[in-house]
Amino acid sequence: MPALTPPLADAAPATERPRFVHQGIAFGCDYNPEQWDPSVWREDVALMREAGVDLVAVNIFGWAWLQGPDGDVDFRALDEVIELLHAAGIRVNLGTGTSSPPPWLTARHPEILPVMADGTTRYPGGRQAWCPSSPVFRRYALALVDAVARRYGDHPAVALWHVSNELGCHNARCHCDESTRAFRRWLREQHGTIDELNRAWGTSFWSQRYTDWDEVLTPRLTVSSRNPGQVLDFHRFASDALLEHHRAEAEVIRRHSALPVTTNFMVTAHIRDLDYWSWAPEMDVVANDHYLDHRLGAPRTELAFAADLTRGLASGEPWLLMEHSTGAVNWQPVNLAKEPGQMLRNSLAHVARGADAVCFFQWRASLQGSEKFHSALVPHAGPDSALWREVTELGAAVARLDEVQGTRVASDVAVLFAWEAWWANDAENRPTHALDYLDHVHAVYGALHDLGVATDVVRPGSDLSDYRLVVVPGLHLVRDADARTVDDAVAAGAHALITFGSGVVDEHDRVRPGGYPGAWRDLLGIRVEEFAPVLPGTALALDSGAGASLWAERMRVTDATTVVDRFADGPAAGLPAITRRTEAAGPGSGDAWYLGTLLDPADLRAFAARIVDAAGVRREPGASADVEITRRVGDGRSYRFIVNHGTDGVTIDARGAELVTGTVVDGRIEVPAGAVRVVREEGAA
Ligand code: GAL
C-alpha cells in the first residue's frame, strides 16, 4: 500500500519570501469602517494614534461594500480609509475581502453554497457561505482579489496582505456535488487506483468495497458510524481544498505586489479542520487568532499551548497575533469579561511565546449585527471607559517592548502534535469518548507548563536532534518515518516520554498489530495487550499512591524495561502503569519513558518533573501554574518575561533593565499580583 503523501507544502523556500518588516512590536486591530459613517473614521484614526495603534486590518468583510451585481468595483470609500490611515502613519494589513460573498452573488449562483453531511444547504444571512471547491466562487473571488491587488499592490500604506479571513472557520467541510467530485480527484491523486483506495480504507469490512470512483462519496451522514479511513481522508481533502483556495488568492496578489502575504490561522481548542503543518510553509509570516475559551478547564494553559504551537508553525520565527479580544467574546455560552489587567497579561503572554504583533478583533464595538456584544478596543461606552484606558496602557507597554522584536524562544523540550492524529483519535468509534486528543495533549503540556519548562510544539517528523526531551502525548496516528525520528533522538541522547494511545495506527488509520504502541514498542520495551479505559468518576490508584483516571491498559514489559509504577486497582490491577527503559537505543542513548494512564494533575506534574530533571532540562525558578516565566533571546540579548496571573506578588532573582516599568533590577524583582514584567537580562546571551 503506498504511503499517503505527507502534507508537505510545495512552497518557496523561506529565504526567497518577502518578509513582514515592521518597526517594533505591532499593535493593532481589525477595522471595519464599512459599519460606520465616514464622519466616525476621523475620530477613529485620532483614537488609534492615541492608543499607539500602528497596524490595522481593513477590507476583511469588504466584498459587498466594494462590488455590486454589475461587477464594477468602487474603491472610493476604501481609498479614503487607507489614505486616512496612511496620513496618520498607521500601516495597513489589507484583506482581499473575499471572506463572505455578497447576497447578489449567492442569489445569482446558489450552487456555491455549502452542503452539510446531512445533505442540507447552508444559506446566506451569516458569513462564509461558500463551498471551498466551487469553481464559480473561486472565479468571482479571484476577480475581486485581482482588482484589490492591482489597486493597492504597491501602496505605501500597505504592509501585509491578509487573504480572506479565518479560512474554514465555518465552511471547511462541504458535501455538495462539486466537493464530491473534487474529493474523488484528490483521492485518485493520493491512492492511484480504486484497489489501493479499498486497501487504505479497509473496505472489506461491512461490505464497503468500491468498484468505481463514481461510487465514492464524501462521508455524509449514515445510519451507523462511518468508515474512519474515509472520514480521515475527507479531513485531509477539506484542509487541502481550502489551502488551494488560499494559494490561488496569494498567486493573484503576487502578480501585482511584492509585499508579504498571510492569512489568519485558528490555532485554538475548538477548531480543528485545517492541518496547519501543511499550510504554514506557504505563509510569508505566520499569523494566528486566539480567544480564551472558558469552556476549558485551564483556558490560560491553552493560550500558552496555542502560542507555542503557533511558534512551531512559524519554525521558531516570530509570528503575529492577528486577533484576540479586549474583553468578552460573544460566542461562548457565558461570555466572561476580562478582569482588570487580564488583557495585558494575555497579550504579553503571547509576546512572551514569540508574537511580534498584538492585534485585536475589532477596533470599535459594532452597534448592529451578530457581533454587537463582542468586546472591542473602543467599547459601546466610548473612550471615557476603564477598558479604553487599559487599551492605551497596553499600547504604551507594547511600545516599550519594541526591542524584543525578532528574538526567539529557546527550548530543550519538543512536544509532538498533529492535526491528523487529532482527526484519527477523535473518531466516532474509539476506546473511550471520555478523553479527547486535545485534552490529553493539554494535560501533559500543562504539567510541563506549570513546572516552568519551555516547550516547542513541533510536527511529527521534525528534526529532534537538538532537544533533550521529546514528549509524545497520545499521538494516535503516526507515520513510520515520523516515528523513527523519536528513536533517532533517543539514540542521540534525548529522553522520550510517550503516553498511552500513541503510535497505534499508521497514516491509513490501520492498527499496527503485535501489541500497542506499535510504532514505539521496541523503543519502550513494552507490549500493551488490551486497552481498559474506566468510566468517568472512577478513581484509579497506583502502587506509589499516585491517583489516575479514565485510562488503564494491560501491558507486559521486556526484561530491559523497568516498571516505575503499577496499577493498584482497576481493570489492570498489578500490571505496569509507568515504565522506563534506560539507554533505550543502546549505550549512551537516552531513556524512553511510557505513561499508561492519565495521572491526576499533581501526580502528572511530579512525574514530569522527574523526567525533566533526568533529562537535564531547565525549569524556570519561581514559575508555577500561576506564574509564567519564559525567555526570548537573540543577538546576544535575553528577555525574561514574568506574567503573574496569581493573587499574590512574587519575587524572582533577576538583574538588568525592566522594560514595562522602566526601572533597574538589581538582584531581585518584585512582580505584583496580576502584573507583567520583562527584564532585559544583564550579561545573559
Ligand atoms: C474570529 C473572526 C472575527 C470575529 C472574531 C470574534 O473568528 O475572524 O471576524 O468574528 O472571531 O471572536
XYZ file of C-alpha atoms and ligand atoms in Angstrom:
697
model
C 0.000 0.000 0.000
C 1.591 3.346 -0.944
C 2.161 5.827 1.825
C -0.127 8.822 1.598
C 1.699 11.934 0.560
C 2.683 13.634 3.791
C 1.076 17.057 3.866
C 4.220 18.887 2.870
C 3.665 22.103 1.043
C 5.346 22.865 -2.234
C 6.146 26.383 -1.164
C 9.005 28.710 -1.974
C 11.965 28.419 0.414
C 11.671 30.804 3.343
C 14.681 32.819 2.226
C 13.013 33.807 -1.057
C 9.850 35.008 0.590
C 9.024 38.628 1.267
C 9.363 39.322 4.965
C 6.988 41.257 7.140
C 9.031 44.253 8.233
C 7.721 46.495 10.992
C 9.175 48.991 13.397
C 8.937 47.155 16.739
C 6.105 45.001 18.039
C 2.965 45.790 16.040
C -0.147 46.910 17.894
C -3.438 46.892 16.081
C -6.820 45.515 15.197
C -9.413 44.659 12.592
C -11.064 47.836 11.437
C -14.444 47.627 9.746
C -15.123 51.188 8.577
C -17.993 49.989 6.377
C -20.038 49.723 9.580
C -19.659 53.426 10.280
C -20.445 56.775 8.826
C -17.348 58.450 7.330
C -17.561 61.145 9.999
C -16.586 58.487 12.562
C -13.470 57.495 10.588
C -11.616 60.656 11.557
C -12.299 60.146 15.224
C -11.241 56.516 14.815
C -7.887 57.450 13.371
C -7.282 60.065 16.079
C -8.057 57.499 18.773
C -5.855 54.922 17.087
C -2.957 57.341 17.341
C -3.765 57.977 20.971
C -3.617 54.249 21.695
C -0.448 53.682 19.667
C -2.165 51.515 17.048
C 0.196 51.036 14.106
C -1.208 48.088 12.127
C -4.827 47.885 11.045
C -6.593 45.124 9.100
C -9.163 46.513 6.655
C -11.370 45.055 3.944
C -11.789 41.801 5.833
C -15.520 41.604 5.077
C -15.446 44.254 2.362
C -16.878 42.445 -0.662
C -20.434 43.771 -0.539
C -19.032 47.223 0.214
C -16.776 47.228 -2.837
C -18.641 45.396 -5.537
C -22.240 45.342 -6.721
C -24.084 42.966 -9.036
C -22.865 44.826 -12.130
C -19.355 43.668 -11.249
C -17.853 47.139 -11.017
C -15.572 47.658 -8.049
C -15.907 51.015 -6.354
C -12.783 51.816 -4.361
C -13.646 55.357 -3.360
C -14.505 54.631 0.271
C -11.646 52.177 0.783
C -9.240 54.654 -0.825
C -10.339 57.282 1.639
C -9.910 54.991 4.646
C -6.466 53.853 3.504
C -5.367 57.437 2.895
C -6.599 58.486 6.333
C -4.656 55.676 7.954
C -1.597 56.390 5.858
C -1.616 60.066 6.727
C -1.657 59.085 10.389
C 1.323 56.734 9.927
C -0.804 53.647 10.526
C 0.089 50.678 8.361
C -2.478 48.535 6.613
C -2.921 44.793 6.777
C -5.061 44.599 3.669
C -7.772 41.998 3.356
C -8.639 40.563 -0.026
C -12.265 40.970 1.033
C -13.395 37.543 -0.167
C -14.354 36.055 3.177
C -18.120 36.356 2.704
C -19.821 36.521 -0.672
C -22.398 39.293 -1.051
C -26.069 38.309 -1.362
C -26.208 39.242 -5.062
C -23.626 36.547 -5.750
C -25.293 33.740 -3.822
C -28.671 34.732 -5.298
C -27.205 34.505 -8.786
C -25.200 31.336 -8.081
C -26.841 29.316 -5.304
C -24.641 26.379 -6.320
C -21.745 27.945 -4.429
C -23.499 27.419 -1.079
C -22.019 24.748 1.181
C -23.825 21.485 1.901
C -23.590 19.682 5.231
C -23.058 15.977 5.896
C -26.822 15.517 6.197
C -27.340 16.944 2.719
C -28.827 20.248 3.885
C -27.648 23.515 2.409
C -26.300 26.379 4.478
C -27.751 29.664 3.359
C -26.578 33.262 3.236
C -27.515 35.518 6.116
C -24.488 34.644 8.231
C -20.939 34.589 6.897
C -18.589 32.366 4.892
C -21.418 30.646 2.991
C -19.335 29.224 0.166
C -18.049 25.879 -0.962
C -14.226 25.704 -0.931
C -14.239 23.621 -4.129
C -16.674 25.772 -6.100
C -15.069 26.976 -9.361
C -17.764 29.631 -9.630
C -16.983 31.096 -6.209
C -13.290 30.906 -6.986
C -13.736 32.814 -10.249
C -15.605 35.671 -8.597
C -13.285 35.762 -5.589
C -10.133 35.881 -7.704
C -11.565 38.662 -9.843
C -12.056 40.738 -6.715
C -8.568 39.881 -5.432
C -7.145 40.917 -8.780
C -8.883 44.275 -8.606
C -7.807 44.915 -4.999
C -4.223 43.802 -5.583
C -3.893 45.922 -8.728
C -5.146 48.964 -6.873
C -3.114 48.656 -3.696
C -0.264 46.288 -4.675
C 2.389 48.911 -4.125
C 0.530 51.407 -1.967
C 2.973 52.752 0.624
C 0.465 52.228 3.450
C 0.148 48.513 2.842
C 2.422 46.360 4.993
C 0.862 42.950 4.600
C -1.782 41.055 2.642
C -4.492 39.238 4.568
C -6.106 36.513 2.449
C -9.818 36.065 3.170
C -10.454 35.564 6.879
C -10.042 32.504 9.065
C -10.409 30.178 6.111
C -12.521 27.196 7.150
C -13.925 28.748 10.306
C -17.434 27.714 9.267
C -17.272 26.141 5.813
C -14.386 23.671 5.930
C -16.351 20.528 5.235
C -18.662 20.763 2.252
C -20.520 17.767 0.783
C -22.040 19.305 -2.352
C -21.692 17.646 -5.751
C -18.739 19.863 -6.644
C -16.967 18.889 -3.426
C -17.732 15.232 -4.065
C -16.096 15.444 -7.481
C -13.119 17.296 -6.035
C -12.811 14.684 -3.266
C -12.673 11.920 -5.879
C -9.963 13.752 -7.790
C -7.981 14.218 -4.574
C -8.362 10.522 -3.708
C -7.148 9.461 -7.149
C -4.048 11.588 -6.696
C -3.371 10.127 -3.285
C -4.230 6.482 -3.884
C -3.828 5.976 -7.645
C -6.232 3.091 -8.115
C -9.561 2.108 -6.674
C -7.939 -1.088 -5.328
C -5.456 0.974 -3.334
C -8.275 3.099 -2.008
C -10.102 -0.067 -0.927
C -6.997 -1.288 0.849
C -6.360 2.068 2.523
C -9.901 2.350 3.836
C -10.261 -1.320 4.755
C -13.459 -1.590 2.730
C -13.573 -5.385 3.041
C -15.264 -4.592 6.319
C -19.060 -4.068 6.238
C -19.353 -4.725 2.509
C -17.950 -1.345 1.531
C -15.793 -2.381 -1.435
C -15.828 0.176 -4.276
C -15.636 -0.842 -7.932
C -15.519 2.646 -9.448
C -14.513 6.146 -8.350
C -18.023 7.411 -9.077
C -19.350 5.270 -6.225
C -17.218 7.139 -3.698
C -18.900 9.893 -1.714
C -17.822 12.365 0.879
C -18.608 10.913 4.335
C -22.232 12.004 4.546
C -24.388 11.036 7.478
C -25.127 7.332 7.578
C -27.392 5.188 9.742
C -24.360 3.758 11.537
C -20.856 5.032 12.174
C -18.850 5.846 9.075
C -15.690 4.350 7.631
C -12.926 6.012 9.664
C -10.408 5.910 6.807
C -12.885 7.747 4.609
C -13.534 10.336 7.318
C -9.799 10.831 7.851
C -9.126 11.311 4.140
C -12.029 13.742 3.945
C -10.452 15.852 6.678
C -7.208 15.882 4.699
C -9.014 16.741 1.484
C -11.015 19.547 3.123
C -7.831 21.096 4.528
C -6.121 20.828 1.130
C -9.137 22.284 -0.706
C -9.010 25.445 1.393
C -5.246 25.625 1.125
C -5.687 25.521 -2.637
C -8.037 28.473 -2.316
C -5.517 30.371 -0.221
C -2.830 29.582 -2.766
C -4.992 30.819 -5.640
C -5.623 34.160 -3.915
C -1.965 34.501 -2.955
C -0.869 33.867 -6.538
C -3.092 36.651 -7.818
C -1.774 39.045 -5.160
C 1.823 38.194 -6.026
C 1.239 39.152 -9.653
C 0.705 42.720 -8.503
C 2.549 43.054 -5.239
C 5.898 42.188 -3.698
C 4.519 42.536 -0.163
C 4.214 39.587 2.234
C 1.038 37.514 2.185
C -0.577 35.653 5.060
C -3.915 34.513 6.362
C -5.076 34.291 9.943
C -4.904 30.780 11.397
C -7.181 29.488 14.132
C -4.793 27.588 16.365
C -7.281 27.126 19.114
C -9.090 24.407 21.018
C -12.454 24.446 19.300
C -11.486 24.435 15.617
C -9.543 21.544 14.173
C -10.401 21.405 10.487
C -7.145 22.529 8.917
C -3.781 20.820 9.061
C -1.705 23.913 9.638
C 1.537 21.957 9.349
C 0.823 21.867 5.617
C -0.348 25.479 5.474
C 2.418 27.167 7.414
C 5.212 26.821 4.819
C 3.073 28.859 2.399
C 2.821 31.874 4.694
C 5.276 34.745 4.365
C 4.655 35.277 8.055
C 2.528 33.080 10.323
C -0.461 34.813 11.939
C -2.897 33.443 14.484
C -6.204 34.372 16.071
C -6.710 33.296 19.645
C -9.586 33.693 22.063
C -9.628 32.457 25.631
C -12.099 29.618 25.848
C -13.828 29.465 29.205
C -15.407 26.129 28.389
C -11.973 24.582 29.008
C -10.563 23.546 32.362
C -7.463 25.747 32.039
C -8.005 28.452 29.405
C -4.692 30.152 30.197
C -2.682 26.995 29.686
C -4.455 26.508 26.393
C -3.377 30.031 25.405
C 0.234 29.088 26.171
C -0.074 25.846 24.218
C -1.639 27.605 21.221
C 1.121 30.229 21.271
C 3.860 27.579 21.440
C 2.186 25.663 18.625
C 1.896 28.812 16.507
C 5.607 29.385 17.040
C 6.172 25.785 15.921
C 4.203 26.547 12.757
C 6.466 29.547 12.235
C 9.510 27.230 12.563
C 10.526 29.144 15.669
C 10.411 32.552 13.962
C 8.367 35.374 15.445
C 4.688 35.324 14.435
C 1.760 37.725 14.530
C -1.145 37.603 16.957
C -3.708 38.823 14.446
C -6.811 38.737 16.630
C -7.702 38.347 20.261
C -10.195 40.167 22.441
C -10.028 43.102 24.788
C -12.817 41.564 26.853
C -15.721 39.198 26.314
C -16.400 37.352 23.086
C -19.991 36.684 22.019
C -19.934 33.021 21.019
C -19.482 31.094 24.265
C -22.436 30.085 26.446
C -21.402 32.687 29.030
C -19.079 35.404 27.758
C -16.775 36.469 30.551
C -15.427 39.986 30.679
C -11.697 40.182 31.317
C -10.582 41.191 34.771
C -8.656 44.452 35.053
C -5.118 43.703 33.854
C -6.063 40.473 32.149
C -5.921 41.922 28.644
C -2.329 42.988 29.238
C -1.413 39.614 30.717
C -2.991 37.724 27.812
C -1.380 39.980 25.224
C 2.103 39.814 26.715
C 1.790 36.072 27.320
C 1.611 35.766 23.526
C 4.609 38.079 23.089
C 6.478 36.020 25.693
C 5.977 32.990 23.445
C 7.155 34.601 20.238
C 4.467 37.000 18.975
C 5.774 40.166 17.325
C 2.283 41.664 16.979
C -0.591 42.207 19.377
C -3.790 42.743 17.405
C -7.465 42.509 18.224
C -10.875 41.935 16.801
C -12.147 44.656 16.476
C -11.499 48.392 16.621
C -14.899 49.815 17.531
C -17.721 47.740 19.009
C -20.496 47.255 16.435
C -23.920 48.675 17.151
C -25.642 46.132 14.958
C -25.117 42.645 13.643
C -24.135 39.334 15.217
C -21.075 40.669 16.985
C -22.535 43.737 18.657
C -21.863 42.246 22.094
C -18.272 41.294 21.271
C -15.678 43.466 23.019
C -13.538 45.908 21.026
C -10.822 48.488 21.640
C -13.430 51.239 21.651
C -16.372 49.860 23.627
C -20.015 50.952 23.327
C -19.320 53.167 26.339
C -16.748 55.071 24.271
C -13.264 56.247 25.190
C -14.360 57.502 28.590
C -14.166 53.985 29.991
C -11.871 51.778 32.038
C -11.438 49.473 29.079
C -10.172 52.252 26.801
C -7.715 53.344 29.475
C -6.413 49.762 29.613
C -6.116 49.754 25.835
C -3.940 52.868 25.868
C -1.846 51.443 28.716
C -1.370 48.254 26.733
C -0.389 50.236 23.647
C 2.259 52.022 25.698
C 3.528 48.773 27.232
C 3.790 47.115 23.814
C 5.778 50.109 22.548
C 8.202 49.724 25.456
C 8.819 46.128 24.344
C 9.744 47.071 20.781
C 13.346 45.975 21.258
C 12.169 42.402 21.869
C 11.072 42.144 18.235
C 12.858 39.433 16.280
C 14.125 37.478 19.263
C 13.205 33.819 19.631
C 12.117 31.484 22.388
C 14.673 28.839 23.306
C 13.598 25.388 24.423
C 15.078 21.967 25.176
C 11.763 20.127 25.005
C 9.749 19.156 21.936
C 6.092 18.174 22.186
C 4.834 16.331 19.100
C 1.423 17.421 17.891
C -0.563 16.662 14.725
C -3.965 17.540 13.343
C -4.043 14.165 11.575
C -3.664 12.456 14.936
C -6.462 14.653 16.312
C -8.790 13.607 13.479
C -7.885 9.930 13.796
C -8.066 9.807 17.577
C -11.385 11.595 17.960
C -13.185 9.204 15.633
C -16.780 8.065 16.020
C -15.890 4.650 17.448
C -12.975 4.540 19.852
C -11.978 3.023 23.187
C -13.283 5.987 25.198
C -15.127 9.197 24.439
C -14.270 10.493 27.880
C -10.869 11.758 26.773
C -10.302 13.680 23.555
C -6.907 14.050 21.931
C -6.556 17.706 22.775
C -7.483 17.177 26.436
C -4.776 14.531 26.616
C -2.231 16.857 24.985
C -3.249 19.729 27.252
C -2.890 17.568 30.368
C 0.689 16.606 29.528
C 1.615 20.073 28.233
C 0.018 21.617 31.330
C 2.317 19.628 33.620
C 5.383 20.971 31.785
C 3.935 24.477 31.697
C 3.301 24.507 35.436
C 6.869 23.343 36.051
C 8.223 26.343 34.152
C 9.590 24.241 31.320
C 9.861 25.950 27.934
C 8.423 23.736 25.209
C 8.401 23.818 21.436
C 5.377 22.193 19.859
C 6.551 20.538 16.669
C 5.340 18.458 13.779
C 5.976 14.707 13.848
C 8.894 14.052 11.543
C 10.716 17.244 12.530
C 14.398 17.106 13.288
C 14.529 16.450 17.037
C 18.282 16.256 17.387
C 18.610 19.496 19.380
C 16.189 18.528 22.136
C 16.978 16.953 25.497
C 13.447 15.682 25.925
C 10.847 14.613 23.361
C 7.262 14.311 24.577
C 4.664 12.364 22.616
C 1.227 12.795 24.195
C -1.456 10.477 22.799
C -0.207 10.709 19.208
C -2.622 8.057 17.991
C -1.679 8.253 14.295
C 1.938 8.421 13.211
C 3.784 7.524 10.026
C 6.635 5.008 10.349
C 9.241 7.508 9.170
C 8.000 10.156 11.613
C 8.019 7.670 14.476
C 11.664 6.862 13.751
C 12.726 10.447 14.446
C 11.860 9.841 18.096
C 14.027 6.705 18.117
C 16.789 8.733 16.474
C 16.544 11.471 19.098
C 16.791 8.890 21.871
C 19.764 7.275 20.122
C 21.382 10.726 20.100
C 20.886 11.058 23.867
C 17.452 12.654 24.351
C 14.936 11.247 26.777
C 11.467 10.454 25.413
C 8.121 10.409 27.180
C 5.411 8.598 25.239
C 1.897 8.409 26.636
C -0.928 5.949 26.100
C -2.726 5.773 22.793
C 0.359 6.925 20.848
C 1.648 5.179 17.753
C -1.356 2.866 17.476
C -2.282 3.416 13.816
C -0.428 4.308 10.625
C -1.399 7.055 8.176
C -4.224 4.879 6.814
C -5.699 4.554 10.299
C -4.642 0.908 10.268
C -3.661 -0.648 13.583
C -0.086 -1.874 13.841
C -0.502 -5.478 15.026
C 1.520 -7.203 17.746
C 0.624 -5.014 20.720
C 0.451 -1.258 21.248
C 2.087 1.175 20.753
C 3.219 -0.486 17.539
C 5.343 2.424 16.413
C 7.404 2.539 19.629
C 7.006 -0.917 21.191
C 10.667 -1.749 20.706
C 11.968 1.609 21.846
C 9.920 1.374 25.043
C 10.349 -2.374 25.598
C 6.636 -2.797 26.320
C 3.662 -4.521 24.773
C 0.166 -3.290 25.572
C -2.171 -6.218 25.032
C -5.506 -4.597 25.778
C -6.971 -1.155 26.403
C -9.093 -0.982 29.557
C -10.485 2.555 29.981
C -12.642 3.253 33.008
C -15.802 5.279 33.423
C -15.557 8.968 34.268
C -15.621 9.347 38.032
C -13.816 6.052 38.653
C -10.639 6.740 40.585
C -7.577 4.635 39.852
C -4.669 4.222 42.253
C -1.078 3.274 41.535
C 1.266 1.426 43.924
C 3.139 4.658 44.649
C -0.074 6.269 45.892
C -0.485 8.376 42.753
C -4.024 8.857 41.519
C -5.295 8.474 37.971
C -8.483 8.345 35.963
C -10.132 7.477 32.649
C -7.494 5.161 31.242
C -5.898 1.854 32.143
C -4.375 -0.820 29.941
C -2.997 -4.305 30.255
C 0.690 -4.260 29.496
C 3.751 -6.531 29.680
C 7.333 -5.342 29.698
C 10.564 -6.817 28.364
C 13.499 -7.623 30.624
C 15.258 -4.419 29.627
C 12.448 -2.228 30.912
C 11.889 -1.087 34.486
C 8.405 -0.833 35.916
C 8.268 2.570 37.607
C 4.734 2.182 38.929
C 1.867 -0.333 38.778
C -1.905 -0.146 38.874
C -3.006 -0.924 42.427
C -6.644 -1.372 41.409
C -8.959 -1.197 38.444
C -9.027 -3.396 35.358
C -5.216 -3.575 35.131
C -4.518 -4.143 38.849
C -0.997 -5.474 39.395
C 0.146 -4.615 35.872
C 2.616 -1.870 34.892
C 1.286 1.674 34.541
C 4.556 3.574 34.096
C 7.759 2.203 32.605
C 11.264 3.361 31.872
C 13.762 1.818 29.538
C 17.188 3.154 30.389
C 19.513 3.739 27.458
C 16.640 2.655 25.268
C 18.532 2.830 21.991
C 21.846 1.391 23.189
C 24.732 2.550 25.395
C 24.954 6.320 25.668
C 21.419 6.867 24.434
C 18.580 8.479 26.365
C 15.811 6.803 28.330
C 12.350 6.006 26.962
C 9.534 6.522 29.462
C 5.972 5.357 28.991
C 2.852 6.503 30.791
C -0.119 4.143 30.536
C -2.759 6.136 32.394
C -3.983 9.675 32.935
C -2.338 10.720 36.185
C -4.081 13.301 38.361
C -2.633 16.771 37.707
C -0.339 16.958 40.764
C 0.966 13.434 40.182
C 1.443 14.100 36.489
C 3.408 17.205 37.382
C 5.599 15.245 39.812
C 6.182 12.533 37.220
C 7.004 15.107 34.537
C 9.428 16.805 36.959
C 11.256 13.526 37.442
C 11.733 13.087 33.680
C 12.591 16.737 33.107
C 15.280 16.521 35.773
C 16.585 13.205 34.470
C 16.863 14.765 31.008
C 18.729 17.775 32.397
C 16.059 20.229 31.225
C 15.969 23.631 32.885
C 12.934 24.687 34.928
C 12.471 28.423 35.443
C 12.840 29.143 39.177
C 9.691 30.762 40.511
C 7.435 29.516 37.718
C 4.155 27.810 38.597
C 0.657 27.331 37.245
C 0.006 30.984 38.080
C 3.359 32.495 37.208
C 4.552 32.058 33.645
C 8.240 32.673 33.095
C 9.677 32.445 29.605
C 12.676 33.810 27.727
C 13.156 35.366 24.328
C 16.760 35.517 23.150
C 18.766 36.692 20.150
C 21.702 38.827 19.048
C 23.324 38.445 22.450
C 20.228 39.744 24.248
C 17.925 37.871 26.594
C 14.500 38.984 27.822
C 12.813 37.240 30.712
C 9.023 37.575 30.727
C 7.291 37.124 34.070
C 3.500 37.030 33.813
C 1.906 36.824 37.239
C -1.675 35.604 36.857
C -1.908 34.882 40.570
C -3.359 36.746 43.510
C -0.025 37.050 45.336
C 3.064 39.004 44.411
C 6.237 37.044 43.636
C 9.912 37.823 43.976
C 12.324 36.488 41.379
C 16.111 36.721 41.144
C 16.987 38.969 38.225
C 19.409 41.647 37.171
C 19.016 44.114 34.315
C 16.513 46.630 32.972
C 12.790 46.109 33.426
C 11.003 47.330 30.295
C 7.345 47.640 31.349
C 8.037 49.992 34.256
C 11.371 51.331 33.009
C 13.256 50.502 36.198
C 16.598 48.935 37.033
C 16.565 45.469 38.601
C 19.444 44.873 40.902
C 19.345 41.273 42.070
C 15.652 40.724 42.765
C 12.432 41.807 41.140
C 9.022 42.040 42.783
C 6.190 41.189 40.411
C 2.894 42.242 41.982
C -0.231 40.084 41.691
C -1.657 40.415 38.186
C 1.378 42.253 36.773
C 3.755 41.538 33.909
C 7.449 42.355 33.962
C 10.016 41.934 31.215
C 13.658 42.038 32.197
C 16.433 42.645 29.689
C 18.947 40.482 31.460
C 22.385 41.745 32.115
C 25.239 39.638 30.884
C 22.900 36.988 29.501
C 23.117 35.630 25.981
C -12.886 35.469 14.610
C -13.166 36.253 13.343
C -13.588 37.673 13.612
C -14.570 37.725 14.750
C -13.962 37.075 15.966
C -14.880 37.102 17.169
O -13.235 34.152 14.408
O -12.071 36.248 12.482
O -14.159 38.198 12.420
O -15.730 37.063 14.377
O -13.668 35.748 15.690
O -14.328 36.461 18.282
